[in-house]
JSON list of C-alpha atoms in Angstrom, two decimals:
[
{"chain": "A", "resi": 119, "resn": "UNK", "atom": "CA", "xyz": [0.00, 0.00, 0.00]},
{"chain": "A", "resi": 120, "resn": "UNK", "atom": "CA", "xyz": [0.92, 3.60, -0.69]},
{"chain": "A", "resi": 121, "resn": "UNK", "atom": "CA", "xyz": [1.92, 5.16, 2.25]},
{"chain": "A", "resi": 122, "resn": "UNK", "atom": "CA", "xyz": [3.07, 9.06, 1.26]},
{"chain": "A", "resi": 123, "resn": "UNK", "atom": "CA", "xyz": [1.82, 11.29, -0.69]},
{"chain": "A", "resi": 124, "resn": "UNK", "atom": "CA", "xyz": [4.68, 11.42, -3.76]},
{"chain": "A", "resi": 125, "resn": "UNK", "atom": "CA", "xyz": [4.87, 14.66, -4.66]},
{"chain": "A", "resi": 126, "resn": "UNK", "atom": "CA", "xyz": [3.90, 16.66, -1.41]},
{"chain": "A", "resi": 127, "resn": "UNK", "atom": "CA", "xyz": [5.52, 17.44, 2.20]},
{"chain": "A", "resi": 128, "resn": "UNK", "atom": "CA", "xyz": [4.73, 18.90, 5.09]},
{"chain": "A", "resi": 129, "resn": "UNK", "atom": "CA", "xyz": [5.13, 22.95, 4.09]},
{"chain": "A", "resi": 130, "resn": "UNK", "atom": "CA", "xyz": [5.57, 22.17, 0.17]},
{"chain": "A", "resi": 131, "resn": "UNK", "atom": "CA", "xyz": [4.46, 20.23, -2.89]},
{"chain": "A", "resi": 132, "resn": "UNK", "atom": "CA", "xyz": [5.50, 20.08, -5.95]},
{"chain": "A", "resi": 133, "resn": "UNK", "atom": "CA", "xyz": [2.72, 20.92, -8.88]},
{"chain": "A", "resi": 134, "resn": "UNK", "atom": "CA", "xyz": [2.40, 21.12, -12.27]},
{"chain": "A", "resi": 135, "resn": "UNK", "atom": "CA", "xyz": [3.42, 24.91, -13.64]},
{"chain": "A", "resi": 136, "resn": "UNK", "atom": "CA", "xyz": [0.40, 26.37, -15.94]},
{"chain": "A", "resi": 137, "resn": "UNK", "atom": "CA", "xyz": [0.33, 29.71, -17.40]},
{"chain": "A", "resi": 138, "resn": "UNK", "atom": "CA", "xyz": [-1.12, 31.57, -14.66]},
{"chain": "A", "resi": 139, "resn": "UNK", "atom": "CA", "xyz": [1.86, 30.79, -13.10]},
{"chain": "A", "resi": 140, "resn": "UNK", "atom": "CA", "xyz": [3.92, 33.21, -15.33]},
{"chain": "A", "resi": 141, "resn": "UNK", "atom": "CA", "xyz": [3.30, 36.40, -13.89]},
{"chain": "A", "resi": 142, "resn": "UNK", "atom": "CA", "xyz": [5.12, 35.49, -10.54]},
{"chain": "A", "resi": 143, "resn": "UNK", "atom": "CA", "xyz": [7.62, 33.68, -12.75]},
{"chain": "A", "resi": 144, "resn": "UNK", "atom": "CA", "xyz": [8.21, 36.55, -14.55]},
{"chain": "A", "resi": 145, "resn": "UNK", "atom": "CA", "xyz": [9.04, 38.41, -11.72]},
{"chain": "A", "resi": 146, "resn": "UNK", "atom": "CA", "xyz": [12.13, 36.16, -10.48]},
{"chain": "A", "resi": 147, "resn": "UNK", "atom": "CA", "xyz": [13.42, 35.87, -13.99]},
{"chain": "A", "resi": 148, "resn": "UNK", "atom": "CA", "xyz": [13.69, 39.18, -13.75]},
{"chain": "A", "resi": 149, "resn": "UNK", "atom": "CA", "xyz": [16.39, 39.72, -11.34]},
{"chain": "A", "resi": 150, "resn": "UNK", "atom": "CA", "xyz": [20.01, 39.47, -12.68]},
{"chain": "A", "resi": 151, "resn": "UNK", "atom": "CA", "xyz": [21.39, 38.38, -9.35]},
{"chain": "A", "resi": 152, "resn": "UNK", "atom": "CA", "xyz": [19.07, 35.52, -9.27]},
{"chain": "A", "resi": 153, "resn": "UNK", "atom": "CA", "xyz": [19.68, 34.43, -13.07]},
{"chain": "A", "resi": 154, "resn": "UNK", "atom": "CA", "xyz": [23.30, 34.43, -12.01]},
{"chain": "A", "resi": 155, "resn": "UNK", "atom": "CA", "xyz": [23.09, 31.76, -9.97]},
{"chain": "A", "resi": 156, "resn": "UNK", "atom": "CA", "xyz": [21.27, 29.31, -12.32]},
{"chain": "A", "resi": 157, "resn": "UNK", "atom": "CA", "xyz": [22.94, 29.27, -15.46]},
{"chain": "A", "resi": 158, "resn": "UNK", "atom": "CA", "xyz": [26.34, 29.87, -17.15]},
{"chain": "A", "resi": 159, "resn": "UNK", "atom": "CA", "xyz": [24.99, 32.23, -19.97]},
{"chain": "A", "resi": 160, "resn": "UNK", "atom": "CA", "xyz": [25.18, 35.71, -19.81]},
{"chain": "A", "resi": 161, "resn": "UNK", "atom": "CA", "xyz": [22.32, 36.74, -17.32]},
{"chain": "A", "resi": 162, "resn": "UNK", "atom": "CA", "xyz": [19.36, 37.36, -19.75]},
{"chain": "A", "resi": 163, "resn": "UNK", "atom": "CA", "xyz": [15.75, 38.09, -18.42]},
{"chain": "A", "resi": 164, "resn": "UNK", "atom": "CA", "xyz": [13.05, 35.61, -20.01]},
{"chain": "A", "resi": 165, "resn": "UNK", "atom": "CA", "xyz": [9.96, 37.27, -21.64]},
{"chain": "A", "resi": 166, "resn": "UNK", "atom": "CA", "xyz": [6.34, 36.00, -20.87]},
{"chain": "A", "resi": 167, "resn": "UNK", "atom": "CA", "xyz": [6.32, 34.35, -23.96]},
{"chain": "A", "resi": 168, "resn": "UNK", "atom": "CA", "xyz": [9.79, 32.34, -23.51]},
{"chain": "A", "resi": 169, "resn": "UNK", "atom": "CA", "xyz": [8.21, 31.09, -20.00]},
{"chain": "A", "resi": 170, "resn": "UNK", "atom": "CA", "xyz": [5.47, 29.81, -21.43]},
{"chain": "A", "resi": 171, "resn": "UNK", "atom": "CA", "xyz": [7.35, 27.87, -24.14]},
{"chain": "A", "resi": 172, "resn": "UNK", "atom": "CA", "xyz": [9.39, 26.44, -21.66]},
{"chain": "A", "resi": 173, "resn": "UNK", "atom": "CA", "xyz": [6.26, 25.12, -19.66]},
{"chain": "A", "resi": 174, "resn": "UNK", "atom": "CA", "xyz": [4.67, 23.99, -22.65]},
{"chain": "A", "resi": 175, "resn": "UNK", "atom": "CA", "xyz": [8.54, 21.93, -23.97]},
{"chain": "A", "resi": 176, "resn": "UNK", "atom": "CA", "xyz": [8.40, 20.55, -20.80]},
{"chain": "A", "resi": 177, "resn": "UNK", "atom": "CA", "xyz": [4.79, 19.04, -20.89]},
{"chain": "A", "resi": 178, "resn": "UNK", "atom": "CA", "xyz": [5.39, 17.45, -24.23]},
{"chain": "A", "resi": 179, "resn": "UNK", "atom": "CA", "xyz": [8.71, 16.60, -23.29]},
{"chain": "A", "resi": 180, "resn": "UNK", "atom": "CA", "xyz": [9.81, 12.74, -22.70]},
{"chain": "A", "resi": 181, "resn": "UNK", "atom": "CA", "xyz": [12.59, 13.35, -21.32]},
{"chain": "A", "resi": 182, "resn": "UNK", "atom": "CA", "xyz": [11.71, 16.22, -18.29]},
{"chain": "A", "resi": 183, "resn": "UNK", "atom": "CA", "xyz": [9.44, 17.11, -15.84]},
{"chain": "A", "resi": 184, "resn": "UNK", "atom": "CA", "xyz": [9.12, 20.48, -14.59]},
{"chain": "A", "resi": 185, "resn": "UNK", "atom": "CA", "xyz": [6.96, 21.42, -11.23]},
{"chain": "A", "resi": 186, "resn": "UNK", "atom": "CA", "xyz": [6.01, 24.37, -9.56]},
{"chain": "A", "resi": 187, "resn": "UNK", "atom": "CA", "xyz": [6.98, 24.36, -5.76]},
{"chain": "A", "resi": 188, "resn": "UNK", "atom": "CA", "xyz": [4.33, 25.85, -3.75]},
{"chain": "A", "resi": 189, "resn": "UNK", "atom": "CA", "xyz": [3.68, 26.08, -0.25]},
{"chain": "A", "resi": 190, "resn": "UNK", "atom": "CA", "xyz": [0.68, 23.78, 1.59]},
{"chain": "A", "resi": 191, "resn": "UNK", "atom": "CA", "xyz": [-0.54, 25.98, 3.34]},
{"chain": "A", "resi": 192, "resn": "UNK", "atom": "CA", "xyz": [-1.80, 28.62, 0.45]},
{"chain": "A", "resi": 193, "resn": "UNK", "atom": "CA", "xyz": [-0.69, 27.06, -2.26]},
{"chain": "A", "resi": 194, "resn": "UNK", "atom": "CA", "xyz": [1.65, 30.12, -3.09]},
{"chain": "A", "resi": 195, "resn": "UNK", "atom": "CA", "xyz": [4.37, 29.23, -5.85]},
{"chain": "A", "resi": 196, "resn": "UNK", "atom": "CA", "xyz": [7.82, 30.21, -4.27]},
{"chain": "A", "resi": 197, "resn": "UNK", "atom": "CA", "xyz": [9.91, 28.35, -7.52]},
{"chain": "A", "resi": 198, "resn": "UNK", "atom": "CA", "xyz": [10.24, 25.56, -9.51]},
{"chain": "A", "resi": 199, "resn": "UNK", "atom": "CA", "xyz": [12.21, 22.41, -9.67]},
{"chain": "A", "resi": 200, "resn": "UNK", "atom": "CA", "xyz": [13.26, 20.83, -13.12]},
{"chain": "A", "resi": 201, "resn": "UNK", "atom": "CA", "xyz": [14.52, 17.13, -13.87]},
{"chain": "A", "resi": 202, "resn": "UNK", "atom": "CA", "xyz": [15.59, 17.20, -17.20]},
{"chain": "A", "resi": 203, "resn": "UNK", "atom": "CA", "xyz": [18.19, 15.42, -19.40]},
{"chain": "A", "resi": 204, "resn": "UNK", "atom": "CA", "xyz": [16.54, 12.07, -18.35]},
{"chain": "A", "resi": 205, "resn": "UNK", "atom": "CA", "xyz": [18.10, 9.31, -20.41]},
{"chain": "A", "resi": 206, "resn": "UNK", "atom": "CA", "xyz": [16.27, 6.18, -19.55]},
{"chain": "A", "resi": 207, "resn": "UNK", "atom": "CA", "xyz": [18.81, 3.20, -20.95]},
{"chain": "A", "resi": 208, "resn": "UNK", "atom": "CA", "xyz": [21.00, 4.58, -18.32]},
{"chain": "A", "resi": 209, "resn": "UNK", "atom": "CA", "xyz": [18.36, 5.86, -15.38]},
{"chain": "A", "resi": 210, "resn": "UNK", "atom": "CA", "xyz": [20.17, 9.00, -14.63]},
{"chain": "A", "resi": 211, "resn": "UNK", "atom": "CA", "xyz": [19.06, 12.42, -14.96]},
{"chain": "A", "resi": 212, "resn": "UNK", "atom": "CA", "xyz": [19.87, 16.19, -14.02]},
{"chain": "A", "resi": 213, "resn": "UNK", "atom": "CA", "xyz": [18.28, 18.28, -11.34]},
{"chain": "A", "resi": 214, "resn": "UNK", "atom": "CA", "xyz": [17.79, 22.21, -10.78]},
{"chain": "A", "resi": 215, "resn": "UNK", "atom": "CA", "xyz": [16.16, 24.33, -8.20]},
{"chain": "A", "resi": 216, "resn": "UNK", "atom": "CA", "xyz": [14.85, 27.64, -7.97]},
{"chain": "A", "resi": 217, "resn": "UNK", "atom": "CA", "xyz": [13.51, 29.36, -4.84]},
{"chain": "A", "resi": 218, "resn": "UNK", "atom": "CA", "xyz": [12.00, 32.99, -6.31]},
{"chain": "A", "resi": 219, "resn": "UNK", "atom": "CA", "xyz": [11.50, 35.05, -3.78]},
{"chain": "A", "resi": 220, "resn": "UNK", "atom": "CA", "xyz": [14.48, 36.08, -1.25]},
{"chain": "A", "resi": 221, "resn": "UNK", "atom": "CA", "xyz": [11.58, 36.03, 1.81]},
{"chain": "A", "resi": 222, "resn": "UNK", "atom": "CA", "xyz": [11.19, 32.04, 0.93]},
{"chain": "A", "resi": 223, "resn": "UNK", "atom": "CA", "xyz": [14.58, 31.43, 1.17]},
{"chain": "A", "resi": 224, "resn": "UNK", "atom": "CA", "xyz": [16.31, 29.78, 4.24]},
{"chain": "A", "resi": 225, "resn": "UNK", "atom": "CA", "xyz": [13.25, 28.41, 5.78]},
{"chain": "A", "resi": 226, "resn": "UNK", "atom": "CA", "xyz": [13.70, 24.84, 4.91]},
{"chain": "A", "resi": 227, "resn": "UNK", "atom": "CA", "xyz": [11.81, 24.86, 1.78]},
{"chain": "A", "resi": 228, "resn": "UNK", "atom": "CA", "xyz": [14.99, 24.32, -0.84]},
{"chain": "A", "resi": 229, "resn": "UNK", "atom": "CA", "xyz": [15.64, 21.15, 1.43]},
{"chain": "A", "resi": 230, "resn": "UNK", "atom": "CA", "xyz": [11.74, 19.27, 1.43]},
{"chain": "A", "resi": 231, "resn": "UNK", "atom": "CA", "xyz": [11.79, 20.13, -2.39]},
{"chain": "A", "resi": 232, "resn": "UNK", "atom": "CA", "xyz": [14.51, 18.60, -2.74]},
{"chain": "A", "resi": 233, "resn": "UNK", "atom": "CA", "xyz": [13.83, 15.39, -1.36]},
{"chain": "A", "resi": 234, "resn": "UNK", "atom": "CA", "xyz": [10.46, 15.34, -3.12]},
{"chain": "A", "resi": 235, "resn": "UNK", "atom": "CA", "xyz": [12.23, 15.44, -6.17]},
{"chain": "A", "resi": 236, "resn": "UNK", "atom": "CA", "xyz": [14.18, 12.90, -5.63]},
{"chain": "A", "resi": 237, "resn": "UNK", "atom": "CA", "xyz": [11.93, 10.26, -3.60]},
{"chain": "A", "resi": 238, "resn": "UNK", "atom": "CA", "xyz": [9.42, 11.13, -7.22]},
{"chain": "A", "resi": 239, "resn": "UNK", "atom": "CA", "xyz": [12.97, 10.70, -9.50]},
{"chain": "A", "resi": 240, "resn": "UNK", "atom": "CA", "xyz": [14.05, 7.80, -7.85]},
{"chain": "A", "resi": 241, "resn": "UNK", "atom": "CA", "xyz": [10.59, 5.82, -6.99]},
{"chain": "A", "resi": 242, "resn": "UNK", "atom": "CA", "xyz": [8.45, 7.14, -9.66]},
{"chain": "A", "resi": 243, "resn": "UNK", "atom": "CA", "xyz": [10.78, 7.63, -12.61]},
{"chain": "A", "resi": 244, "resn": "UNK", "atom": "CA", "xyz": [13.15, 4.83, -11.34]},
{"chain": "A", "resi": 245, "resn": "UNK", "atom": "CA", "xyz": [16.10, 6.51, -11.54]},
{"chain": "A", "resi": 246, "resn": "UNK", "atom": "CA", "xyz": [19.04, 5.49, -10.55]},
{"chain": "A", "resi": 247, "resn": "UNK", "atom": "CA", "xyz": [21.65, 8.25, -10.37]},
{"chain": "A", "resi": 248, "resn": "UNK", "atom": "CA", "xyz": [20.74, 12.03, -10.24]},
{"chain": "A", "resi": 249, "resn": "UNK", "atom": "CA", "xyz": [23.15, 14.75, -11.07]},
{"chain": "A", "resi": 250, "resn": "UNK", "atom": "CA", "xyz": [23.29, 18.43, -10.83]},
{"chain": "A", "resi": 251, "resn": "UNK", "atom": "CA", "xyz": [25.88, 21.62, -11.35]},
{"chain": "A", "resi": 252, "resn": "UNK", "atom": "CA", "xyz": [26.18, 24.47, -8.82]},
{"chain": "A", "resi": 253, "resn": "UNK", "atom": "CA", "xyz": [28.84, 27.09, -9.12]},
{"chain": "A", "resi": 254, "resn": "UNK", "atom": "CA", "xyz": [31.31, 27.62, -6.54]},
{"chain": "A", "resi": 255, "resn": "UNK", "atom": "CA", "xyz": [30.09, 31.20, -5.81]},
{"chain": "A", "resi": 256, "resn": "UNK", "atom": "CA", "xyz": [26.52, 29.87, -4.66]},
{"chain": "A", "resi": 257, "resn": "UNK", "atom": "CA", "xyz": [27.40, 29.11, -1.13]},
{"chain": "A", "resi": 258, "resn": "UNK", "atom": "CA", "xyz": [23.53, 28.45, 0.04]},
{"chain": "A", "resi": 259, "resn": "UNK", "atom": "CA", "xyz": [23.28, 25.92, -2.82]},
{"chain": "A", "resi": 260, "resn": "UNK", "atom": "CA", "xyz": [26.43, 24.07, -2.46]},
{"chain": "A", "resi": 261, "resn": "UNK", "atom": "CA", "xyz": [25.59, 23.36, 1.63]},
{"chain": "A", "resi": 262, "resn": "UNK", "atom": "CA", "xyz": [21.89, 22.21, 1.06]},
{"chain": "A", "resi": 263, "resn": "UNK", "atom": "CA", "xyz": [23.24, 19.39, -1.85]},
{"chain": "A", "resi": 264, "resn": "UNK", "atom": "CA", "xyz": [25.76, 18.45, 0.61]},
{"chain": "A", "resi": 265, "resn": "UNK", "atom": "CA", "xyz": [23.23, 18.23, 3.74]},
{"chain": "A", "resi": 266, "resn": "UNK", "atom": "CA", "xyz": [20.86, 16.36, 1.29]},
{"chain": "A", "resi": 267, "resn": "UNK", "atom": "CA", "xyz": [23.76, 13.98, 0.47]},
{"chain": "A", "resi": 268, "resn": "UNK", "atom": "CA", "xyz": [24.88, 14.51, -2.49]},
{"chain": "A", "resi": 269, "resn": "UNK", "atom": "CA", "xyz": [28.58, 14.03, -3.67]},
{"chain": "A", "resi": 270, "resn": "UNK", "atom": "CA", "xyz": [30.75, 16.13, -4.87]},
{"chain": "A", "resi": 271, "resn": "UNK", "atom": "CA", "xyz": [32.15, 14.52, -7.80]},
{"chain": "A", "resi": 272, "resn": "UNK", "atom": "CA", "xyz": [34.11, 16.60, -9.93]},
{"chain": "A", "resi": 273, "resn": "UNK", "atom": "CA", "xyz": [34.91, 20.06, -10.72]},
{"chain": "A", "resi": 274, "resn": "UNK", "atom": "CA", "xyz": [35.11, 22.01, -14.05]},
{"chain": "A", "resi": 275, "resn": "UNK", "atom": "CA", "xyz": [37.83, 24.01, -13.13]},
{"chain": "A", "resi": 276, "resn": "UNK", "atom": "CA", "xyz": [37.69, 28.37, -13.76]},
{"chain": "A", "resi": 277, "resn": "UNK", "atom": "CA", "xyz": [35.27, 27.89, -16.52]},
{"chain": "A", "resi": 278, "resn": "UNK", "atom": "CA", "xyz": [33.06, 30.89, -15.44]},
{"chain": "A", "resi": 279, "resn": "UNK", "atom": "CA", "xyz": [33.67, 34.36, -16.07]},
{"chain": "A", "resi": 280, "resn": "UNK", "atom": "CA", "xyz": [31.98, 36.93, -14.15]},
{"chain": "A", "resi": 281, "resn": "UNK", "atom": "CA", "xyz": [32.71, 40.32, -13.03]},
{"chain": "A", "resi": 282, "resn": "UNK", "atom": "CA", "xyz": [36.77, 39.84, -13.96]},
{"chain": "A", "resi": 283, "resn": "UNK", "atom": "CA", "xyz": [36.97, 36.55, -12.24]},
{"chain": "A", "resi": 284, "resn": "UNK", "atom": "CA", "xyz": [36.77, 33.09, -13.01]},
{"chain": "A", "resi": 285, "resn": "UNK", "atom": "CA", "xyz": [34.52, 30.57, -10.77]},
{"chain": "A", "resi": 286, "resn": "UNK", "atom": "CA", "xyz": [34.48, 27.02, -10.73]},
{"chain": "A", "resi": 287, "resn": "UNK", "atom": "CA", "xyz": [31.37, 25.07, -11.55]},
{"chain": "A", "resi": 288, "resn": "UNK", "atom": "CA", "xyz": [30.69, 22.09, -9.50]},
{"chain": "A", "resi": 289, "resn": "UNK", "atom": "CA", "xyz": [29.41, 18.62, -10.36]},
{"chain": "A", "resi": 290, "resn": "UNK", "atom": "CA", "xyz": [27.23, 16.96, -7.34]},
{"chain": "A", "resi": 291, "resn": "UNK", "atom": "CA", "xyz": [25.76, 13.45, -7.79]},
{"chain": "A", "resi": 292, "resn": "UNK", "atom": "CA", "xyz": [23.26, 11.00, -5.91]},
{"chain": "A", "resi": 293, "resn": "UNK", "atom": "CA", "xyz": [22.53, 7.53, -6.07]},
{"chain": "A", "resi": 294, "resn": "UNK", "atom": "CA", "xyz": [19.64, 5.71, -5.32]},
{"chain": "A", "resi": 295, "resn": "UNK", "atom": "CA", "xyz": [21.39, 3.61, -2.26]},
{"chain": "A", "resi": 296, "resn": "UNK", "atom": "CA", "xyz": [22.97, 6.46, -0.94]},
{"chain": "A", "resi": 297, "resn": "UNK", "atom": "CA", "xyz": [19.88, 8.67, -0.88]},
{"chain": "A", "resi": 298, "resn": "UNK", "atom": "CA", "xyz": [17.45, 5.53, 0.50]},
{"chain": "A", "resi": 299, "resn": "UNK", "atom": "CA", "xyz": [20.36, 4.88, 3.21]},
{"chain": "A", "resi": 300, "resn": "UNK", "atom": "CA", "xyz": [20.17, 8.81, 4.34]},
{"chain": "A", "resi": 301, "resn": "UNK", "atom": "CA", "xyz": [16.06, 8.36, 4.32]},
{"chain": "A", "resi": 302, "resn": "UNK", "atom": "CA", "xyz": [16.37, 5.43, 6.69]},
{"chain": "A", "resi": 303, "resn": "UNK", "atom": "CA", "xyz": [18.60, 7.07, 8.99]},
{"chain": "A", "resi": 304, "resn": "UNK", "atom": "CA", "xyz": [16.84, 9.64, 9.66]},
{"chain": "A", "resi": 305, "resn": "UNK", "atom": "CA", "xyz": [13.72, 7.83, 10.09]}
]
């Protein structure tokens, strides 16, 4: 018997984005600082129209799954969570998070999304290894993988350029057995 509900916690669930989640969407895409942190391209602001192209690849996509995180209590979207570049022979796919709003930040949320992603990646999607990059800069990300239990695997070395410098980008991985043996621990 089914025990938990897959896809939602106890302050957070992950949903499906629709368009009327674009305005708010449009707001954190929006803010250089933020786009900074969540891709190597040059920090470019998406357009109403390029967020709702991206929902709608990702609902005809075979290959990803993009959800809205929003909270339980009022259903407010605070960001979304992607797992995308799923290839199945191998059961191994990437993983991205994005908390919006500053105020949502370090209250726990990042963390429960997190591990709703991956109990849906790894007992839904039967995945076996999940991946993700983070670059050396983002502090906040780089301890909540690592608390999670995620490995740090690898390093590509200077490869970002930003404001004269050059950063590191970091490769973190899970598996399966690892994350299941963290679950029953703290249980």
């Amino acid at each position: 018997m089914l025990s938990e509900h897959l896809l939602q916690g106890t302050n957070v669930k992950l949903t499906a984005c629709t368009p009327h989640d674009i305005p708010v969407m449009l707001r954190w895409y929006q803010d250089d600082n933020l786009l900074r942190l969540l891709d190597a391209l040059p920090a470019r602001p998406r357009s109403e129209n390029g967020l709702a192209e991206w929902i709608s690849n990702h609902q005809k996509a075979t290959d990803s799954f993009l959800f809205g995180l929003r909270l339980c209590a009022d259903d407010t979207l605070i960001g979304c969570i992607e797992l995308d570049g799923i290839l199945w022979t191998h059961q191994t796919g990437w993983l991205a998070i994005v908390i919006g709003n500053a105020e949502h930040r370090d209250k726990g949320y990042g963390r429960e999304a997190m591990q709703l992603a991956l109990r849906f990646a790894f007992y839904e999607l039967n995945l076996y290894r999940v991946q993700l990059t983070v670059f050396g800069y983002n502090h906040r990300a780089i301890a909540l993988y690592e608390k999670i239990g995620f490995t740090r695997e690898g390093v590509y070395r200077e490869c970002l350029h930003r404001d004269g410098q050059r950063h590191d980008m970091i490769l973190y991985g899970i598996l399966r057995p690892e994350w299941e043996a963290r679950c029953a621990q703290a249980k």
